[in-house]
Short mmCIF file of C-alpha atoms in Angstrom, two decimals:
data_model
loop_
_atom_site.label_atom_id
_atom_site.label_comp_id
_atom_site.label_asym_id
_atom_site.label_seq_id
_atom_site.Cartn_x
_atom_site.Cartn_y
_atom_site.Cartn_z
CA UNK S 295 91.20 76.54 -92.28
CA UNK S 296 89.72 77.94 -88.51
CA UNK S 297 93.17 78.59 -87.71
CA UNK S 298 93.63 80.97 -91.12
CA UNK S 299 90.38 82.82 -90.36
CA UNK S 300 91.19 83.64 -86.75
CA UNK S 301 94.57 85.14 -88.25
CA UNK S 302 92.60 87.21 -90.87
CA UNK S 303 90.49 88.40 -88.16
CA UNK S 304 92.60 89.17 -85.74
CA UNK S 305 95.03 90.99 -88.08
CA UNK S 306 91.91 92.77 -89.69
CA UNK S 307 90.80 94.42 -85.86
CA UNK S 308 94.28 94.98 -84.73
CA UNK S 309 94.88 96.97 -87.57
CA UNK S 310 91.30 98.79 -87.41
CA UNK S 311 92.33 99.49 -83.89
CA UNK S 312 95.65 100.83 -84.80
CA UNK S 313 93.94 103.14 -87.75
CA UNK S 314 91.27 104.65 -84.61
CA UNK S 315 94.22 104.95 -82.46
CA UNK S 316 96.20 107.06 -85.27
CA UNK S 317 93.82 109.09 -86.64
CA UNK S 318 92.81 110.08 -83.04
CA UNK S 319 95.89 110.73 -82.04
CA UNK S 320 97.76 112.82 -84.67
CA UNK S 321 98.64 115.83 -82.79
CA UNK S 322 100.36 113.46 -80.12
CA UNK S 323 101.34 110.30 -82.13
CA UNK S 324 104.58 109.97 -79.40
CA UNK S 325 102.40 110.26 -76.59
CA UNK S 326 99.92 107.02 -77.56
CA UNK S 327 102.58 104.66 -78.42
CA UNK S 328 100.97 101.71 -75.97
CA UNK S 329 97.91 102.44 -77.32
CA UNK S 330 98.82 100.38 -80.14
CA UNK S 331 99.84 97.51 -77.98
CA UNK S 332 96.01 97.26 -76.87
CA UNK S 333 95.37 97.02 -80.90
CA UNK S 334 97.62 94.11 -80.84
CA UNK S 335 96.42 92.36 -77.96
CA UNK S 336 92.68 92.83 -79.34
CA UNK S 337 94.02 91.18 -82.48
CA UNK S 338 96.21 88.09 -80.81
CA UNK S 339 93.24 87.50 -78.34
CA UNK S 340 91.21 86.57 -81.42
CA UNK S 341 93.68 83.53 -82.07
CA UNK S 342 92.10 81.77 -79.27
CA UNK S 343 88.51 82.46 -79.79
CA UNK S 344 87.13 79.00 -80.70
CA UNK S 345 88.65 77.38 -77.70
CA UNK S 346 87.79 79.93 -74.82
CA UNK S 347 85.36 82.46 -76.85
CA UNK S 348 84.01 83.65 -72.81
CA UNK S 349 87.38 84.03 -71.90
CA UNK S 350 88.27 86.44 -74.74
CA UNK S 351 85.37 88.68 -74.52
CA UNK S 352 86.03 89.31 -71.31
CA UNK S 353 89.53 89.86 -71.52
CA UNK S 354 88.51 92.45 -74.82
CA UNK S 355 85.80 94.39 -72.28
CA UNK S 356 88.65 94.28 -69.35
CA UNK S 357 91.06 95.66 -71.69
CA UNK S 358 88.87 97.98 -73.17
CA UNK S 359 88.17 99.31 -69.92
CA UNK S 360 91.66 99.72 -68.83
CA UNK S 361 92.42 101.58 -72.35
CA UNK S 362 89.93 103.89 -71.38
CA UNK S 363 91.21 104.24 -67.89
CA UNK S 364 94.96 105.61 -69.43
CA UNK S 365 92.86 108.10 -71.85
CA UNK S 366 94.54 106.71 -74.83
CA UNK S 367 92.88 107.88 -77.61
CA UNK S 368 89.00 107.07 -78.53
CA UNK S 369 88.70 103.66 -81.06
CA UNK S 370 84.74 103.06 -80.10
CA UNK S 371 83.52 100.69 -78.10
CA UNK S 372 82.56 98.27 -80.45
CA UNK S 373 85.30 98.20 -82.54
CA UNK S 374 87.70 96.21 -80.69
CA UNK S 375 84.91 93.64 -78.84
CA UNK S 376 82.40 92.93 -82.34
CA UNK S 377 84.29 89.71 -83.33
CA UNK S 378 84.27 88.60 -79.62
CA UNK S 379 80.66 89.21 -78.98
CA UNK S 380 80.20 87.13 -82.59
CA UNK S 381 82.71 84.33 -81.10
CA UNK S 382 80.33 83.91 -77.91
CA UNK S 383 77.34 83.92 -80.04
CA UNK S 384 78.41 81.24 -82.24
CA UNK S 385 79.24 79.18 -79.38
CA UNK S 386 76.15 79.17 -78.13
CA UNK S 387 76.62 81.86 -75.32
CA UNK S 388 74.56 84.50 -76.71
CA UNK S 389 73.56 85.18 -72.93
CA UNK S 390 76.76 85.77 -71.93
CA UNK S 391 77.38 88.33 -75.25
CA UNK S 392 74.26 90.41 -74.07
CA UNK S 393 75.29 90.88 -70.44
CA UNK S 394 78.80 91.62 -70.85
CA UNK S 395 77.37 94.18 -74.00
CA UNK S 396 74.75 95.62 -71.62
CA UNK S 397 77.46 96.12 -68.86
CA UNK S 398 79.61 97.43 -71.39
CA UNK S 399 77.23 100.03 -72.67
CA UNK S 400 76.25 101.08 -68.96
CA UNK S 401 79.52 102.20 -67.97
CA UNK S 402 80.63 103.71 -71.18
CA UNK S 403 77.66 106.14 -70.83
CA UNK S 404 78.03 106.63 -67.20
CA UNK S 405 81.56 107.53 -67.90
CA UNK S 406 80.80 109.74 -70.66
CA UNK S 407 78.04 111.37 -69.00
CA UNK S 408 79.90 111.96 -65.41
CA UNK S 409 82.88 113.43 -68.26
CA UNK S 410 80.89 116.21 -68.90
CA UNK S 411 79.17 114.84 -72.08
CA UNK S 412 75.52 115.79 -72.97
CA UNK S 413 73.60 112.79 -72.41
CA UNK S 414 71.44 113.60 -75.42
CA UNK S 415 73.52 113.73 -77.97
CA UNK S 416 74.76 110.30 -76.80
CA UNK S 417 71.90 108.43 -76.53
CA UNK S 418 70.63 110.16 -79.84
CA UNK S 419 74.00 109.78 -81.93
CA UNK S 420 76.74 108.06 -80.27
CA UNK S 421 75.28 104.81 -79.19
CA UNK S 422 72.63 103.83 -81.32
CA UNK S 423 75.42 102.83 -84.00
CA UNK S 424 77.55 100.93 -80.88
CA UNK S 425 74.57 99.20 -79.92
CA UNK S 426 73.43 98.81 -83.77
CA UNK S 427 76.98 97.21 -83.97
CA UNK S 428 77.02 95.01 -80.97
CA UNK S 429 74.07 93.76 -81.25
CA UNK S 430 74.53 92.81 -85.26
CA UNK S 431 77.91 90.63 -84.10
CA UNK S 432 75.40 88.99 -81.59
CA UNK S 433 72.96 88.31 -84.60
CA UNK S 434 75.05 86.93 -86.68
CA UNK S 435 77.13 84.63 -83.89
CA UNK S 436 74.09 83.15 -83.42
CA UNK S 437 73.18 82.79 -86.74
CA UNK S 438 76.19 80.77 -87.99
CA UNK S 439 75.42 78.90 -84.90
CA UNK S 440 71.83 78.13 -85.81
CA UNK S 441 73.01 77.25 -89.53
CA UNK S 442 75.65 74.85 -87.85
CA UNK S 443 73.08 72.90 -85.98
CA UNK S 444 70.19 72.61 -89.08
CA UNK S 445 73.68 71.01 -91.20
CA UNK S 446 74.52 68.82 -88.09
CA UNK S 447 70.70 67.93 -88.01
CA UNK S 448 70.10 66.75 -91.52
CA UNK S 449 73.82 65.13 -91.53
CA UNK S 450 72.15 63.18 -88.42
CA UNK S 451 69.04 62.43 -90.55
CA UNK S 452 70.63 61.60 -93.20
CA UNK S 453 72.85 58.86 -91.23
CA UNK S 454 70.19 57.49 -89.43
CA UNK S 455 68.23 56.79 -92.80
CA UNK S 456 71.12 55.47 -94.42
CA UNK S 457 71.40 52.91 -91.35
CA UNK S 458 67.97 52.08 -91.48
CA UNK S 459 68.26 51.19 -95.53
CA UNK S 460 70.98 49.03 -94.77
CA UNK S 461 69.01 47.39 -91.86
CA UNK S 462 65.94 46.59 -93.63
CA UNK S 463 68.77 45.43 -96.74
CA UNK S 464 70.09 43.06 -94.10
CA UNK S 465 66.30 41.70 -93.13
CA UNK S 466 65.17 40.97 -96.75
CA UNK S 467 68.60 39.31 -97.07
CA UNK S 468 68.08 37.19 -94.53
CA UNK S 469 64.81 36.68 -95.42
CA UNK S 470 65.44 35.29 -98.64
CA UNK S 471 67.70 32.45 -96.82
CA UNK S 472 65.39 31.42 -94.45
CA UNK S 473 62.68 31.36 -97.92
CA UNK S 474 65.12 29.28 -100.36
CA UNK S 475 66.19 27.03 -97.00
CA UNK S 476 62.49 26.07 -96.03
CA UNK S 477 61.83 25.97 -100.33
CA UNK S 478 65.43 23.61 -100.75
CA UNK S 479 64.31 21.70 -97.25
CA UNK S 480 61.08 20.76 -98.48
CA UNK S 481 61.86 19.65 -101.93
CA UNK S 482 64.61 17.40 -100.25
CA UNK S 483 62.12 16.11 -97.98
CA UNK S 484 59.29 15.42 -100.21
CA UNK S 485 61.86 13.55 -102.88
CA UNK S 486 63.52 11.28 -99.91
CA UNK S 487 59.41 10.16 -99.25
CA UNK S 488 58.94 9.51 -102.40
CA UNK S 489 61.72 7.57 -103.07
CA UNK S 490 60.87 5.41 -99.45
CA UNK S 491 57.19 5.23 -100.41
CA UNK S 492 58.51 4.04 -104.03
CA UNK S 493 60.89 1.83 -102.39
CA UNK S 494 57.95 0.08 -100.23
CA UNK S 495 56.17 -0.71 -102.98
CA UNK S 496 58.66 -2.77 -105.00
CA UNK S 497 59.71 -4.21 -101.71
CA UNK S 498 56.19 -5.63 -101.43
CA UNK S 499 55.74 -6.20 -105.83
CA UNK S 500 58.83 -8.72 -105.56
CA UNK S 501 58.08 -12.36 -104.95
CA UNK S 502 59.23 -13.80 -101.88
CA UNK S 503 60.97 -16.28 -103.09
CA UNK S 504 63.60 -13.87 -104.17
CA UNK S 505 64.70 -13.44 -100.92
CA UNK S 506 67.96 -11.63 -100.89
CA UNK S 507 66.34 -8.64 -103.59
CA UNK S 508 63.66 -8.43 -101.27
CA UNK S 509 65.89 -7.44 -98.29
CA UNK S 510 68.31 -5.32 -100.22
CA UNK S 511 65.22 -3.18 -101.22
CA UNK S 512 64.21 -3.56 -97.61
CA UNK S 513 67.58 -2.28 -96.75
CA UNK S 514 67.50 0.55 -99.76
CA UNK S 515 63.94 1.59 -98.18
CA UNK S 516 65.39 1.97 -94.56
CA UNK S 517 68.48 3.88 -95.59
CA UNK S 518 66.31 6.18 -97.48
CA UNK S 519 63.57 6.93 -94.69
CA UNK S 520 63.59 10.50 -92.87
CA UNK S 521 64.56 10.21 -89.41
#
Protein backbone atom coordinates (compact mmCIF):
# COMPACT_ATOMS: atom_id res chain seq x y z
CA UNK A 1 0.00 0.00 0.00
CA UNK A 2 1.31 4.04 -0.56
CA UNK A 3 0.98 4.35 3.01
CA UNK A 4 3.52 1.09 3.65
CA UNK A 5 6.03 2.47 1.14
CA UNK A 6 6.23 5.96 2.59
CA UNK A 7 6.97 4.07 6.04
CA UNK A 8 9.75 1.94 4.37
CA UNK A 9 11.13 5.01 3.02
CA UNK A 10 11.07 7.13 5.55
CA UNK A 11 12.45 4.59 8.05
CA UNK A 12 15.14 3.61 5.35
CA UNK A 13 16.58 7.67 5.22
CA UNK A 14 16.11 8.29 8.83
CA UNK A 15 18.19 5.54 9.58
CA UNK A 16 20.83 6.38 6.67
CA UNK A 17 20.85 9.74 8.29
CA UNK A 18 21.39 8.43 11.70
CA UNK A 19 24.37 5.95 10.31
CA UNK A 20 26.16 9.56 8.57
CA UNK A 21 25.46 11.25 11.74
CA UNK A 22 27.29 8.33 13.84
CA UNK A 23 30.00 7.49 11.93
CA UNK A 24 30.82 11.26 11.69
CA UNK A 25 30.55 11.83 14.93
CA UNK A 26 32.37 9.09 16.94
CA UNK A 27 34.83 11.04 18.82
CA UNK A 28 31.82 13.23 20.17
CA UNK A 29 28.75 10.87 20.00
CA UNK A 30 27.32 13.05 23.37
CA UNK A 31 27.85 16.18 21.72
CA UNK A 32 25.47 15.36 18.37
CA UNK A 33 22.61 13.93 20.17
CA UNK A 34 19.93 16.39 18.15
CA UNK A 35 21.55 15.58 15.25
CA UNK A 36 19.64 12.51 15.21
CA UNK A 37 16.39 14.28 15.69
CA UNK A 38 17.01 15.94 12.11
CA UNK A 39 17.38 12.04 10.92
CA UNK A 40 14.01 11.55 12.29
CA UNK A 41 12.32 14.45 11.05
CA UNK A 42 13.87 13.70 7.42
CA UNK A 43 12.29 10.28 7.86
CA UNK A 44 8.57 11.37 9.34
CA UNK A 45 8.49 14.21 6.67
CA UNK A 46 8.46 11.42 4.08
CA UNK A 47 4.98 10.18 5.55
CA UNK A 48 3.38 13.06 3.92
CA UNK A 49 5.01 13.15 0.61
CA UNK A 50 2.14 12.21 -1.75
CA UNK A 51 -0.13 14.81 -0.35
CA UNK A 52 2.23 17.97 -0.11
CA UNK A 53 5.49 16.52 -2.02
CA UNK A 54 6.54 20.79 -2.47
CA UNK A 55 5.95 21.21 0.96
CA UNK A 56 8.35 18.44 2.09
CA UNK A 57 11.21 19.26 -0.04
CA UNK A 58 11.30 22.37 1.16
CA UNK A 59 10.96 21.67 4.63
CA UNK A 60 14.07 18.75 3.92
CA UNK A 61 16.34 21.81 2.17
CA UNK A 62 15.19 24.26 5.24
CA UNK A 63 16.16 21.69 7.62
CA UNK A 64 19.11 20.73 5.96
CA UNK A 65 20.22 24.13 6.06
CA UNK A 66 19.60 24.70 9.64
CA UNK A 67 21.58 21.25 10.41
CA UNK A 68 24.32 22.75 8.78
CA UNK A 69 23.96 26.02 10.55
CA UNK A 70 24.49 24.03 14.29
CA UNK A 71 27.68 22.15 12.64
CA UNK A 72 26.24 18.85 13.49
CA UNK A 73 28.09 16.45 11.86
CA UNK A 74 28.40 16.08 7.83
CA UNK A 75 25.48 13.38 6.30
CA UNK A 76 25.80 14.89 2.49
CA UNK A 77 23.61 16.88 0.94
CA UNK A 78 21.79 14.53 -0.93
CA UNK A 79 21.26 12.05 1.40
CA UNK A 80 18.53 13.36 3.40
CA UNK A 81 16.56 15.43 0.29
CA UNK A 82 16.90 12.31 -2.75
CA UNK A 83 13.44 10.82 -1.93
CA UNK A 84 11.98 14.40 -1.78
CA UNK A 85 13.41 15.62 -4.97
CA UNK A 86 11.92 11.98 -6.43
CA UNK A 87 8.43 12.87 -4.59
CA UNK A 88 8.29 16.35 -6.57
CA UNK A 89 9.29 14.70 -9.69
CA UNK A 90 6.68 12.18 -9.67
CA UNK A 91 4.17 14.73 -9.06
CA UNK A 92 4.81 16.43 -11.86
CA UNK A 93 6.97 19.32 -10.33
CA UNK A 94 10.19 18.45 -11.77
CA UNK A 95 10.68 22.38 -12.06
CA UNK A 96 10.33 22.91 -8.71
CA UNK A 97 12.99 19.74 -7.86
CA UNK A 98 15.65 21.53 -10.14
CA UNK A 99 15.44 24.98 -8.56
CA UNK A 100 15.31 24.09 -5.07
CA UNK A 101 18.48 21.39 -6.15
CA UNK A 102 20.26 24.24 -7.96
CA UNK A 103 19.76 26.58 -4.89
CA UNK A 104 20.74 23.85 -2.81
CA UNK A 105 23.99 23.14 -4.55
CA UNK A 106 24.85 27.02 -4.73
CA UNK A 107 24.97 27.58 -1.18
CA UNK A 108 26.49 24.36 -0.13
CA UNK A 109 29.55 25.32 -2.27
CA UNK A 110 29.53 28.88 -1.32
CA UNK A 111 29.57 27.72 2.21
CA UNK A 112 32.20 25.28 1.72
CA UNK A 113 34.28 27.45 -0.27
CA UNK A 114 33.98 30.75 2.13
CA UNK A 115 34.94 27.59 4.99
CA UNK A 116 38.19 27.46 3.75
CA UNK A 117 37.66 24.49 1.34
CA UNK A 118 39.60 24.23 -2.00
CA UNK A 119 37.14 24.86 -4.58
CA UNK A 120 38.80 22.28 -6.80
CA UNK A 121 38.67 19.46 -5.11
CA UNK A 122 34.94 20.18 -4.69
CA UNK A 123 33.83 20.75 -7.89
CA UNK A 124 36.19 17.80 -9.06
CA UNK A 125 35.19 15.20 -6.22
CA UNK A 126 32.66 16.30 -3.84
CA UNK A 127 29.79 17.35 -5.97
CA UNK A 128 29.75 15.58 -9.04
CA UNK A 129 28.37 12.45 -6.98
CA UNK A 130 25.67 15.06 -5.05
CA UNK A 131 24.66 16.34 -8.24
CA UNK A 132 25.00 12.69 -9.93
CA UNK A 133 22.58 11.83 -6.99
CA UNK A 134 20.12 14.63 -7.16
CA UNK A 135 19.70 14.71 -10.34
CA UNK A 136 19.11 10.62 -10.68
CA UNK A 137 16.03 11.09 -7.88
CA UNK A 138 14.82 13.83 -10.39
CA UNK A 139 15.11 11.19 -13.29
CA UNK A 140 13.48 8.73 -11.93
CA UNK A 141 10.44 10.99 -10.20
CA UNK A 142 9.74 11.81 -13.43
CA UNK A 143 9.98 8.65 -14.83
CA UNK A 144 7.41 6.81 -12.65
CA UNK A 145 5.48 9.85 -13.50
CA UNK A 146 5.75 9.44 -17.25
CA UNK A 147 5.01 5.53 -16.83
CA UNK A 148 1.85 6.61 -14.74
CA UNK A 149 0.42 8.71 -17.47
CA UNK A 150 1.22 6.08 -20.71
CA UNK A 151 -0.97 3.34 -18.08
CA UNK A 152 -3.63 6.12 -17.46
CA UNK A 153 -3.52 6.71 -21.33
CA UNK A 154 -4.12 3.26 -22.68
CA UNK A 155 -6.62 2.57 -19.55
CA UNK A 156 -8.41 5.75 -21.27
CA UNK A 157 -8.11 4.07 -24.71
CA UNK A 158 -9.02 1.15 -23.76
CA UNK A 159 -12.43 2.56 -22.12
CA UNK A 160 -13.27 4.64 -24.79
CA UNK A 161 -13.08 1.57 -27.28
CA UNK A 162 -14.90 -0.56 -25.08
CA UNK A 163 -17.77 2.24 -25.11
CA UNK A 164 -17.68 2.58 -28.63
CA UNK A 165 -18.17 -1.52 -29.11
CA UNK A 166 -21.01 -1.34 -26.99
CA UNK A 167 -22.41 1.71 -28.93
CA UNK A 168 -22.21 0.37 -32.31
CA UNK A 169 -23.70 -3.21 -30.32
CA UNK A 170 -26.60 -0.97 -29.35
CA UNK A 171 -27.05 0.46 -33.20
CA UNK A 172 -27.07 -2.99 -34.95
CA UNK A 173 -29.50 -3.94 -32.16
CA UNK A 174 -31.68 -1.51 -32.90
CA UNK A 175 -31.25 -1.93 -36.26
CA UNK A 176 -32.38 -5.30 -36.44
CA UNK A 177 -35.89 -4.06 -34.82
CA UNK A 178 -36.55 -1.43 -36.99
CA UNK A 179 -35.54 -4.46 -40.04
CA UNK A 180 -37.90 -7.37 -38.58
CA UNK A 181 -40.69 -4.39 -37.73
CA UNK A 182 -40.78 -2.94 -41.40
CA UNK A 183 -40.24 -7.08 -42.61
CA UNK A 184 -43.38 -8.21 -39.85
CA UNK A 185 -45.31 -4.73 -40.98
CA UNK A 186 -45.26 -5.52 -44.48
CA UNK A 187 -46.15 -9.12 -44.47
CA UNK A 188 -49.19 -8.04 -42.23
CA UNK A 189 -50.05 -5.52 -44.66
CA UNK A 190 -49.75 -7.33 -47.84
CA UNK A 191 -51.91 -10.49 -46.23
CA UNK A 192 -54.83 -7.98 -44.86
CA UNK A 193 -54.93 -6.78 -49.01
CA UNK A 194 -55.10 -9.87 -50.04
CA UNK A 195 -57.60 -11.08 -47.99
CA UNK A 196 -59.85 -7.54 -48.90
CA UNK A 197 -58.98 -7.94 -52.59
CA UNK A 198 -60.06 -11.80 -52.11
CA UNK A 199 -62.97 -10.70 -50.22
CA UNK A 200 -64.15 -8.24 -53.22
CA UNK A 201 -64.15 -10.74 -55.48
CA UNK A 202 -66.54 -13.26 -53.92
CA UNK A 203 -68.55 -10.28 -52.88
CA UNK A 204 -69.05 -9.57 -56.58
CA UNK A 205 -69.00 -13.88 -57.73
CA UNK A 206 -72.24 -14.27 -55.41
CA UNK A 207 -75.61 -13.81 -57.03
CA UNK A 208 -77.62 -11.07 -55.92
CA UNK A 209 -80.32 -12.70 -55.07
CA UNK A 210 -78.56 -13.99 -52.06
CA UNK A 211 -78.77 -10.93 -50.48
CA UNK A 212 -77.87 -11.26 -46.87
CA UNK A 213 -74.29 -13.46 -47.97
CA UNK A 214 -73.66 -10.75 -50.18
CA UNK A 215 -73.60 -8.09 -47.40
CA UNK A 216 -71.97 -10.21 -44.77
CA UNK A 217 -69.02 -10.57 -47.28
CA UNK A 218 -69.52 -6.88 -47.88
CA UNK A 219 -69.24 -6.45 -44.21
CA UNK A 220 -66.17 -9.21 -43.92
CA UNK A 221 -64.44 -7.03 -46.83
CA UNK A 222 -64.84 -3.66 -44.88
CA UNK A 223 -63.68 -5.00 -41.55
CA UNK A 224 -60.71 -6.37 -43.25
CA UNK A 225 -59.59 -3.16 -45.31
CA UNK A 226 -56.37 -1.11 -44.10
CA UNK A 227 -57.27 2.13 -42.82
Amino acid sequence: SPGLVDGVLGYAVAMAVGVAVFTSSTDRLTESWPAYAFALGFGLLLLIRRRHPVLVLVLTSFGICVYYALQYPPIGLALPIAVALFSVAEAGRLRVGIIVSTVLLTLSLYFQIAGGQDPRQLLGYQLPPVIALMGASLALGDGVRSRRLLRESQRERERQALLELERRATEQRNEERLRLARDLHDALGHNVAMISMQSAVAAEALPERISDAQRAVADSVASASPP
